[in-house]
Amino acid sequence: MNRSEGPEDLCRIDALALAGLLKLREVSSVEATRAFLDRIARYDGTVGAFLHVRTEDALKDAESAQRTLDAAASGGPEAPAFCGVPVALKDNLSTKGIPTTCASKMLEGYLPPYDATAVERVKASGAVVLGKLNMDEFAMGSSNENSSVKPVRNPWDATRVPGGSSGGSAAAAAAGFAAFTLGSDTGGSIRLPAAFCGVVGLKPTYGSVSRYGLVAFASSLDQIGPLTRSVADAESVFGLLAGRDPHDATSVDRPATASATRGVKGLRVGIPREFLTDAVQPEVRDTVRRAAAWLSAEGATCVECALPAVDYWIPAYYVVSSAEASSNLARFDGVRYGHRAGTYDSIASMYSRSRSEGFGAEVKRRILLGTFVLSAGYHDAYYGSAQKARAHIRAGFEGVFRDHDVLLSPVAPQTAFRLGEKSGDPLQMYLQDICTVGASLAGIPALSVPAGFDGEGLPIGLQLTGPAFSENVLFAAAGCIERSAGCLGRFPDLDRAVASAKGA
Ligand code: GLN
């Protein structure tokens, strides 16, 4: 790539390539930042990925990043990895002085007094923060239709959902609104939208990335991770996020694992039969088989296998996550921060009115469900059973990983569905998470990689799941799929998206 390729191209290349151009001073950070801001201004009215764009401040940050790059070029200290690279962040990541609303009325106008550790690390890498990204309210949802502000549209087909809950993060990465984005994944919220939008998304091993400053949904499941346009980007962004943070007691330093550059020779790949049933779109099933052939061609052995306890995944996940959500969301009571009702006649009515007005329907549903499964008389039957199921699910994975290094499966039963298609039926929506919640309950890493397109031109993502701290193996297998699938560099036509949104 060189200057002659124009500002639009800066928005299409991956973050590592852009970082390289910036270091060589082929382009300036201000030019790159302008290119992304122009693209956002032109197309995000249709896509709806951003809740907040820092136009002036991002340009100021770009100027300061440029000073660092210029100094490095004239013999000063080396510039950090992503110096001057424009990025964007899911709106449940606390950003000092920048609105952080979780796409909820409850947090309208909230300005955090500190940065999340993940945000701090991204800033320390020199990246320029363009703004905050739309999501399902408090990260509860699979289609991004639960945002209190507006839905996000899929850049590949604006009549479709981008997936959720990190729908803004996936759509922004796919549309070229940022060089990479961060999302969060509790039960699939990075992987599902990454698959629907045709980008790479990683849910890291629980504990490998600090959750400090991530607005909590279900603390035993939440993880922050990258959404990127290439596997190499996902690996390098993960590298900068990972590591122990004294502010999150569950965070650990990453044990050394095999290098991602080692390839897939000798890798034992299991393909769970449970996810190849008739309930899965045929083109998605075919793509799993095609990917197995690509992996085999590079020296892996791929065999079908049985994954125990899959039937317990969805019920266990929705009981555990809602129980934790009901406790975590108790803090939004209108007292310290967040929405407070205008009129009330007692402290109890202030709490209940503030919460009734501030939370949307899905969040209320989870709070009610979670409170119920934890209540006296029901705790053992529901929460207790779900915890037992969780232990069983974890053991199921441990057994499978004795014979396999990595599992290959769909991310979702089908490609992106239409806006409104499932929003009236919570159970149908929860079933979108059927392939993703297992890794969350077991705390193990899972990655979504683009592997093809269906007959309607919608991206198909595949999931790679491995034992704890096997991210590098996932990157190696994903690299093989990326090389073979030929999706790298394919870009949605945003002018078409705008036209189809108008016709919708
Ligand atoms: N769709 C799942 C849910 O609604 C997962 C959400 C997430 O991972 N944050 O709970």
Coordinates of C-alpha atoms and ligand atoms in Angstrom, one line a residue:
M1 CA 0.0 0.0 0.0
N2 CA 1.2 3.5 -0.7
R3 CA -0.1 7.0 -0.7
S4 CA -1.7 6.7 -4.1
E5 CA -4.3 4.3 -2.7
G6 CA -6.2 7.1 -1.0
P7 CA -7.8 7.6 2.3
E8 CA -10.6 5.0 1.9
D9 CA -8.0 2.3 1.8
L10 CA -6.6 3.3 5.2
C11 CA -10.0 2.3 6.5
R12 CA -9.8 -1.2 4.9
I13 CA -6.3 -2.4 5.8
D14 CA -5.8 -4.1 9.1
A15 CA -4.5 -2.3 12.2
L16 CA -1.0 -3.8 11.9
A17 CA -0.6 -2.6 8.3
L18 CA -1.9 0.9 9.3
A19 CA 0.5 1.0 12.3
G20 CA 3.3 0.1 9.8
L21 CA 2.4 2.9 7.4
L22 CA 2.2 5.4 10.4
K23 CA 5.7 4.3 11.6
L24 CA 7.1 4.8 8.1
R25 CA 5.3 8.1 8.0
E26 CA 3.7 7.2 4.7
V27 CA 0.5 8.7 6.3
S28 CA 0.0 10.8 9.3
S29 CA -2.2 9.9 12.2
V30 CA -4.3 13.0 11.5
E31 CA -4.9 11.9 7.9
A32 CA -5.9 8.4 9.1
T33 CA -8.1 9.7 11.8
R34 CA -9.8 12.0 9.4
A35 CA -10.4 9.2 6.9
F36 CA -12.2 7.1 9.6
L37 CA -14.2 10.2 10.9
D38 CA -15.2 11.0 7.3
R39 CA -16.4 7.4 6.8
I40 CA -18.3 7.4 10.0
A41 CA -19.9 10.7 9.1
R42 CA -20.9 9.4 5.7
Y43 CA -22.2 5.9 6.6
D44 CA -22.9 5.6 10.3
G45 CA -26.3 7.4 10.0
T46 CA -27.3 4.1 8.4
V47 CA -25.2 1.6 10.3
G48 CA -25.7 3.1 13.8
A49 CA -22.5 1.6 15.3
F50 CA -21.5 4.7 17.3
L51 CA -23.2 6.2 20.4
H52 CA -20.5 8.8 20.8
V53 CA -17.9 10.1 18.3
R54 CA -15.0 12.2 19.6
T55 CA -14.4 14.2 16.5
E56 CA -12.4 17.1 17.9
D57 CA -10.7 15.2 20.7
A58 CA -9.7 12.3 18.4
L59 CA -8.0 14.8 16.0
K60 CA -6.2 16.3 19.0
D61 CA -5.0 12.9 20.2
A62 CA -3.9 12.1 16.6
E63 CA -1.8 15.3 16.6
S64 CA -0.1 14.2 19.8
A65 CA 0.4 10.6 18.5
Q66 CA 2.0 12.2 15.4
R67 CA 4.5 14.1 17.6
T68 CA 5.5 10.7 19.1
L69 CA 5.9 9.2 15.7
D70 CA 7.9 12.1 14.4
A71 CA 10.2 12.0 17.4
A72 CA 10.8 8.3 16.9
A73 CA 11.6 8.9 13.3
S74 CA 14.2 11.4 14.2
G75 CA 16.0 9.1 16.6
G76 CA 13.8 9.5 19.7
P77 CA 12.3 6.7 21.7
E78 CA 10.5 4.0 19.7
A79 CA 6.8 4.7 19.3
P80 CA 4.4 2.2 20.9
A81 CA 2.8 -0.6 18.8
F82 CA -0.4 1.1 17.7
C83 CA 0.8 4.7 17.8
G84 CA -1.7 6.9 16.0
V85 CA -4.0 4.0 15.0
P86 CA -7.7 5.0 15.3
V87 CA -9.8 2.5 17.3
A88 CA -13.2 2.4 19.0
L89 CA -14.6 0.9 22.2
K90 CA -17.8 -0.8 23.3
D91 CA -19.8 1.5 25.5
N92 CA -19.6 -0.7 28.6
L93 CA -15.9 0.0 28.9
S94 CA -15.3 2.8 31.3
T95 CA -13.5 5.8 29.6
K96 CA -12.4 8.7 31.8
G97 CA -14.4 11.8 30.9
I98 CA -16.0 10.1 27.9
P99 CA -19.7 9.1 28.1
T100 CA -20.2 5.4 29.1
T101 CA -23.8 4.4 29.0
C102 CA -24.0 0.7 28.2
A103 CA -26.7 1.8 25.7
S104 CA -29.1 2.3 28.7
K105 CA -31.2 5.2 29.8
M106 CA -30.0 4.3 33.3
L107 CA -26.5 5.6 32.6
E108 CA -27.4 8.5 30.3
G109 CA -24.9 11.3 30.8
Y110 CA -22.5 9.2 33.0
L111 CA -18.9 10.2 32.7
P112 CA -16.6 7.7 34.4
P113 CA -13.8 9.1 36.6
Y114 CA -11.3 6.5 35.4
D115 CA -10.3 4.3 32.5
A116 CA -10.9 0.5 32.4
T117 CA -7.6 -1.3 32.5
A118 CA -8.2 -2.6 28.9
V119 CA -8.7 1.0 27.8
E120 CA -5.6 2.2 29.6
R121 CA -3.6 -0.5 27.8
V122 CA -5.1 0.4 24.4
K123 CA -4.2 4.0 25.0
A124 CA -0.7 3.1 26.2
S125 CA -0.2 1.4 22.8
G126 CA -0.6 4.8 21.3
A127 CA -4.1 4.2 19.7
V128 CA -6.4 7.1 19.1
V129 CA -9.9 6.6 20.6
L130 CA -12.6 7.6 18.0
G131 CA -15.6 7.0 20.2
K132 CA -17.9 4.6 22.0
L133 CA -19.9 1.8 20.3
N134 CA -23.5 0.8 20.4
M135 CA -24.5 -2.5 22.1
D136 CA -27.4 -4.3 23.6
E137 CA -28.4 -2.6 26.8
F138 CA -25.9 -3.8 29.5
A139 CA -24.7 -6.4 27.0
M140 CA -27.9 -8.4 27.3
G141 CA -28.9 -9.7 23.8
S142 CA -27.8 -11.3 20.6
S143 CA -29.0 -8.9 17.9
N144 CA -28.2 -5.4 19.2
E145 CA -31.9 -4.6 19.1
N146 CA -31.9 -4.1 22.9
S147 CA -30.0 -0.8 22.7
S148 CA -32.1 1.9 24.3
V149 CA -30.8 4.4 21.7
K150 CA -31.0 2.7 18.3
P151 CA -30.4 -0.7 16.7
V152 CA -27.2 -1.4 14.7
R153 CA -27.6 -2.5 11.1
N154 CA -25.3 -5.2 9.5
P155 CA -23.0 -3.5 7.0
W156 CA -23.3 -6.5 4.6
D157 CA -27.1 -6.1 4.5
A158 CA -28.7 -3.2 6.3
T159 CA -32.0 -5.1 6.7
R160 CA -30.2 -7.6 8.9
V161 CA -28.9 -7.5 12.5
P162 CA -25.2 -7.3 13.2
G163 CA -25.5 -9.8 16.1
G164 CA -25.1 -8.8 19.7
S165 CA -24.3 -7.7 22.2
S166 CA -21.1 -6.1 20.8
G167 CA -23.0 -5.3 17.5
G168 CA -21.5 -1.8 17.3
S169 CA -18.0 -3.2 17.8
A170 CA -18.4 -5.8 15.0
A171 CA -20.2 -3.5 12.6
A172 CA -17.6 -0.8 13.1
A173 CA -14.7 -3.2 12.4
A174 CA -16.5 -4.6 9.3
A175 CA -17.5 -1.2 7.9
G176 CA -14.0 0.2 8.3
F177 CA -15.1 2.8 11.0
A178 CA -12.0 1.9 13.1
A179 CA -8.8 -0.1 12.7
F180 CA -9.9 -2.4 15.5
T181 CA -12.5 -2.3 18.2
L182 CA -13.0 -3.8 21.7
G183 CA -16.0 -5.7 22.8
S184 CA -17.1 -7.9 25.7
D185 CA -18.2 -11.4 25.7
T186 CA -20.3 -13.0 28.5
G187 CA -22.0 -15.8 26.5
G188 CA -21.0 -15.0 22.9
S189 CA -21.2 -11.3 22.6
I190 CA -17.9 -10.9 20.7
R191 CA -18.1 -14.1 18.7
L192 CA -21.7 -13.9 17.5
P193 CA -21.5 -10.4 16.0
A194 CA -18.0 -11.1 14.7
A195 CA -19.5 -14.1 12.7
F196 CA -22.5 -12.1 11.5
C197 CA -20.4 -9.2 10.3
G198 CA -17.4 -11.1 8.9
V199 CA -14.7 -10.1 11.3
V200 CA -12.4 -11.9 13.7
G201 CA -13.5 -11.9 17.4
L202 CA -11.8 -13.4 20.4
K203 CA -13.2 -14.2 23.8
P204 CA -10.0 -14.8 25.8
T205 CA -9.6 -17.3 28.6
Y206 CA -11.4 -16.1 31.7
G207 CA -8.8 -14.2 33.8
S208 CA -6.4 -13.4 31.0
V209 CA -7.7 -9.9 30.5
S210 CA -8.6 -7.6 33.4
R211 CA -12.2 -6.8 33.8
Y212 CA -11.5 -3.7 35.9
G213 CA -13.7 -0.9 34.5
L214 CA -15.9 -3.1 32.5
V215 CA -19.5 -2.5 33.6
A216 CA -20.3 -5.9 35.1
F217 CA -23.0 -8.1 33.7
A218 CA -22.1 -11.6 35.0
S219 CA -18.8 -11.4 36.7
S220 CA -17.9 -15.1 36.5
L221 CA -18.3 -15.0 32.7
D222 CA -17.5 -11.5 31.4
Q223 CA -14.3 -11.1 29.4
I224 CA -13.1 -8.2 27.2
G225 CA -11.6 -9.0 23.7
P226 CA -10.8 -7.6 20.3
L227 CA -12.8 -7.5 17.1
T228 CA -10.5 -7.1 14.1
R229 CA -10.2 -7.5 10.3
S230 CA -7.4 -10.0 10.5
V231 CA -6.2 -12.9 12.7
A232 CA -2.8 -11.2 13.1
D233 CA -4.5 -8.1 14.5
A234 CA -6.6 -10.2 17.0
E235 CA -3.4 -11.8 18.2
S236 CA -1.5 -8.5 18.7
V237 CA -4.4 -6.7 20.3
F238 CA -4.9 -9.7 22.7
G239 CA -1.2 -9.5 23.5
L240 CA -1.5 -5.9 24.6
L241 CA -4.7 -6.5 26.7
A242 CA -3.6 -9.7 28.5
G243 CA -1.9 -9.9 31.8
R244 CA -2.3 -9.5 35.5
D245 CA -3.9 -6.4 36.9
P246 CA -3.9 -5.7 40.7
H247 CA -7.4 -4.2 40.2
D248 CA -9.0 -7.5 39.1
A249 CA -8.3 -10.3 41.5
T250 CA -9.3 -12.9 38.9
S251 CA -6.7 -11.7 36.4
V252 CA -3.5 -13.7 35.8
D253 CA -0.3 -13.4 33.8
R254 CA -0.6 -15.5 30.7
P255 CA 1.3 -18.8 30.9
A256 CA 3.5 -19.2 27.9
T257 CA 1.9 -21.2 25.1
A258 CA 3.0 -22.4 21.7
S259 CA 3.6 -19.7 19.1
A260 CA 0.8 -18.9 16.7
T261 CA 3.3 -19.0 13.8
R262 CA 3.9 -22.7 14.3
G263 CA 1.1 -23.6 11.9
V264 CA -1.4 -26.5 12.3
K265 CA 0.7 -29.5 11.5
G266 CA -0.1 -32.3 13.9
L267 CA -3.0 -30.3 15.4
R268 CA -5.8 -32.6 16.6
V269 CA -9.1 -30.9 15.6
G270 CA -12.4 -32.2 17.0
I271 CA -15.7 -31.3 15.3
P272 CA -18.6 -31.7 17.7
R273 CA -21.4 -33.7 16.1
E274 CA -23.9 -31.8 18.2
F275 CA -23.5 -28.7 16.1
L276 CA -23.8 -30.4 12.7
T277 CA -27.5 -31.3 13.0
D278 CA -30.3 -30.3 10.6
A279 CA -31.1 -27.3 12.9
V280 CA -28.0 -25.7 11.4
Q281 CA -28.1 -23.8 8.1
P282 CA -26.7 -26.2 5.4
E283 CA -24.2 -23.6 4.1
V284 CA -22.9 -23.2 7.7
R285 CA -22.5 -26.9 8.0
D286 CA -20.7 -27.1 4.7
T287 CA -18.3 -24.4 5.7
V288 CA -17.4 -26.4 8.8
R289 CA -16.5 -29.3 6.6
R290 CA -14.7 -27.1 4.1
A291 CA -12.6 -25.7 7.0
A292 CA -11.8 -29.2 8.2
A293 CA -10.4 -29.9 4.7
W294 CA -8.3 -26.8 4.8
L295 CA -6.9 -27.7 8.2
S296 CA -6.2 -31.2 7.1
A297 CA -4.4 -30.0 3.9
E298 CA -2.0 -28.1 6.2
G299 CA -1.3 -31.2 8.3
A300 CA -4.0 -31.2 11.0
T301 CA -6.1 -34.3 11.8
C302 CA -9.9 -33.5 11.9
V303 CA -12.4 -36.0 13.3
E304 CA -16.0 -35.7 14.5
C305 CA -16.4 -36.0 18.2
A306 CA -19.1 -36.0 20.9
L307 CA -19.3 -33.0 23.2
P308 CA -21.1 -34.0 26.4
A309 CA -23.7 -31.9 28.3
V310 CA -24.5 -29.5 25.4
D311 CA -28.2 -29.7 26.3
Y312 CA -27.4 -28.0 29.6
W313 CA -25.5 -25.1 28.1
I314 CA -28.4 -22.6 27.5
P315 CA -30.3 -23.3 30.7
A316 CA -27.2 -23.2 32.9
Y317 CA -26.0 -20.0 31.2
Y318 CA -29.3 -18.1 31.5
V319 CA -29.7 -19.1 35.1
V320 CA -26.1 -18.3 36.2
S321 CA -25.8 -15.1 34.1
S322 CA -29.2 -13.7 35.2
A323 CA -28.5 -14.5 38.8
E324 CA -25.2 -12.6 38.7
A325 CA -26.8 -9.8 36.7
S326 CA -29.6 -9.3 39.3
S327 CA -26.9 -8.8 41.9
N328 CA -24.6 -6.6 39.8
L329 CA -27.3 -4.3 38.5
A330 CA -28.6 -3.7 42.1
R331 CA -26.2 -0.8 42.2
F332 CA -28.3 1.2 39.7
D333 CA -30.7 2.6 42.3
G334 CA -30.7 6.3 41.4
V335 CA -28.7 7.3 44.5
R336 CA -25.0 7.6 43.4
Y337 CA -25.1 7.7 39.6
G338 CA -27.4 6.9 36.8
H339 CA -31.0 7.9 36.2
R340 CA -33.1 9.1 39.1
A341 CA -36.9 9.4 38.8
G342 CA -38.2 13.0 38.8
T343 CA -40.9 12.4 41.4
Y344 CA -41.2 10.0 44.3
D345 CA -42.6 10.1 47.8
S346 CA -40.4 7.7 49.6
I347 CA -36.9 6.2 49.2
A348 CA -38.5 2.9 48.2
S349 CA -40.5 4.6 45.4
M350 CA -37.4 6.4 44.3
Y351 CA -35.6 3.1 43.9
S352 CA -38.4 1.4 42.1
R353 CA -39.4 4.3 39.8
S354 CA -35.8 5.1 38.9
R355 CA -35.2 1.4 38.0
S356 CA -38.6 1.1 36.2
E357 CA -37.8 4.1 34.1
G358 CA -34.1 3.5 33.5
F359 CA -34.0 -0.2 32.5
G360 CA -35.4 -1.6 29.2
A361 CA -37.6 -4.7 29.0
E362 CA -34.8 -7.3 28.5
V363 CA -32.7 -6.0 31.4
K364 CA -35.8 -6.2 33.6
R365 CA -36.5 -9.7 32.4
R366 CA -33.0 -10.8 33.5
I367 CA -33.2 -9.1 36.8
L368 CA -36.5 -10.7 37.6
L369 CA -35.3 -14.1 36.4
G370 CA -32.1 -13.8 38.4
T371 CA -33.8 -12.6 41.5
F372 CA -36.2 -15.5 41.3
V373 CA -33.6 -18.2 40.8
L374 CA -31.7 -16.9 43.8
S375 CA -34.7 -16.5 46.1
A376 CA -35.2 -18.6 49.2
G377 CA -37.0 -21.9 48.4
Y378 CA -35.9 -21.8 44.7
H379 CA -32.1 -21.3 45.1
D380 CA -31.2 -25.0 45.3
A381 CA -33.6 -26.0 42.5
Y382 CA -32.4 -23.4 40.0
Y383 CA -29.1 -21.7 40.9
G384 CA -27.7 -24.7 42.7
S385 CA -28.6 -27.0 39.8
A386 CA -27.2 -24.6 37.3
Q387 CA -23.9 -24.5 39.2
K388 CA -23.8 -28.3 39.1
A389 CA -24.5 -28.3 35.4
R390 CA -21.7 -25.8 35.0
A391 CA -19.2 -28.2 36.7
H392 CA -20.5 -31.0 34.5
I393 CA -20.0 -28.8 31.3
R394 CA -16.5 -27.9 32.4
A395 CA -15.7 -31.6 33.0
G396 CA -17.1 -32.4 29.5
F397 CA -14.7 -30.0 27.9
E398 CA -11.8 -31.4 29.9
G399 CA -12.6 -34.9 28.7
V400 CA -12.8 -33.8 25.1
F401 CA -9.5 -31.9 25.3
R402 CA -7.7 -35.1 26.3
D403 CA -8.1 -36.2 22.7
H404 CA -8.3 -32.9 20.8
D405 CA -6.3 -29.7 20.8
V406 CA -9.1 -27.5 19.4
L407 CA -12.7 -27.8 18.5
L408 CA -14.2 -26.5 15.3
S409 CA -17.9 -25.6 15.1
P410 CA -20.3 -23.0 13.9
V411 CA -20.7 -19.8 15.9
A412 CA -24.4 -19.6 15.4
P413 CA -27.0 -21.9 13.8
Q414 CA -27.4 -19.5 10.8
T415 CA -26.1 -16.3 9.3
A416 CA -27.4 -12.8 10.3
F417 CA -31.2 -12.7 10.6
R418 CA -33.5 -9.8 9.8
L419 CA -34.1 -6.9 12.1
G420 CA -37.3 -7.7 14.0
E421 CA -37.3 -11.4 13.2
K422 CA -36.6 -12.7 16.7
S423 CA -37.0 -9.6 18.9
G424 CA -40.6 -10.6 20.0
D425 CA -39.5 -14.0 21.2
P426 CA -36.8 -14.1 23.9
L427 CA -36.4 -17.8 23.7
Q428 CA -35.6 -17.7 20.0
M429 CA -33.1 -15.0 20.7
Y430 CA -31.4 -17.0 23.6
L431 CA -31.1 -19.9 21.2
Q432 CA -28.7 -17.9 19.1
D433 CA -26.1 -18.5 21.8
I434 CA -26.4 -22.3 21.6
C435 CA -22.8 -22.7 20.2
T436 CA -21.1 -20.0 22.2
V437 CA -22.2 -20.2 25.9
G438 CA -20.3 -23.5 26.6
A439 CA -16.9 -21.9 26.3
S440 CA -18.1 -19.1 28.6
L441 CA -19.3 -21.4 31.3
A442 CA -16.0 -23.3 31.1
G443 CA -13.9 -20.1 31.1
I444 CA -12.0 -21.3 28.1
P445 CA -11.0 -19.2 25.0
A446 CA -13.0 -19.2 21.8
L447 CA -12.5 -17.3 18.6
S448 CA -14.7 -16.5 15.6
V449 CA -13.1 -16.4 12.2
P450 CA -14.6 -15.5 8.8
A451 CA -14.7 -18.6 6.7
G452 CA -17.1 -17.8 3.7
F453 CA -20.4 -16.4 2.6
D454 CA -23.8 -17.9 2.2
G455 CA -26.0 -17.7 -1.0
E456 CA -27.2 -14.2 0.1
G457 CA -23.8 -12.8 0.5
L458 CA -23.8 -12.9 4.3
P459 CA -20.7 -13.7 6.2
I460 CA -20.3 -17.2 7.8
G461 CA -18.0 -17.3 10.9
L462 CA -16.6 -20.4 12.4
Q463 CA -15.7 -21.0 16.0
L464 CA -12.5 -22.4 17.3
T465 CA -12.4 -23.4 21.0
G466 CA -9.5 -24.6 23.0
P467 CA -8.4 -25.4 26.6
A468 CA -7.6 -22.5 29.0
F469 CA -4.7 -20.3 27.7
S470 CA -4.5 -21.9 24.3
E471 CA -5.2 -18.7 22.5
N472 CA -2.0 -19.2 20.3
V473 CA -3.3 -22.5 19.1
L474 CA -6.6 -20.8 18.2
F475 CA -4.7 -18.1 16.3
A476 CA -2.7 -20.7 14.4
A477 CA -5.9 -22.6 13.3
A478 CA -7.7 -19.4 12.5
G479 CA -4.7 -18.3 10.4
C480 CA -5.1 -21.4 8.3
I481 CA -8.8 -20.8 7.8
E482 CA -8.2 -17.2 7.0
R483 CA -5.5 -18.1 4.4
S484 CA -7.8 -20.7 2.8
A485 CA -11.2 -19.0 2.9
G486 CA -10.2 -15.9 0.9
C487 CA -12.4 -13.6 3.0
L488 CA -9.5 -11.4 4.0
G489 CA -9.8 -8.0 2.3
R490 CA -13.4 -8.5 1.3
F491 CA -15.4 -5.5 2.3
P492 CA -19.1 -4.7 2.5
D493 CA -20.5 -2.2 0.0
L494 CA -21.8 0.5 2.3
D495 CA -23.5 2.5 -0.5
R496 CA -25.6 -0.6 -1.1
A497 CA -26.3 -0.8 2.6
V498 CA -27.5 2.8 2.7
A499 CA -29.8 2.1 -0.3
S500 CA -31.2 -1.1 1.2
A501 CA -31.8 0.6 4.5
K502 CA -33.9 3.3 2.7
G503 CA -35.9 0.6 0.9
A504 CA -36.5 -1.4 4.2
Ligands
GLN1 N1 -26.6 -13.2 24.1 C1 -26.2 -13.5 25.4 C2 -27.0 -12.8 26.4 O1 -27.9 -12.1 26.1 C3 -24.7 -13.2 25.6 C4 -24.5 -11.8 25.9 C5 -23.0 -11.5 26.2 O2 -22.2 -12.3 25.9 N2 -22.8 -10.3 26.8 O3 -26.8 -13.0 27.6

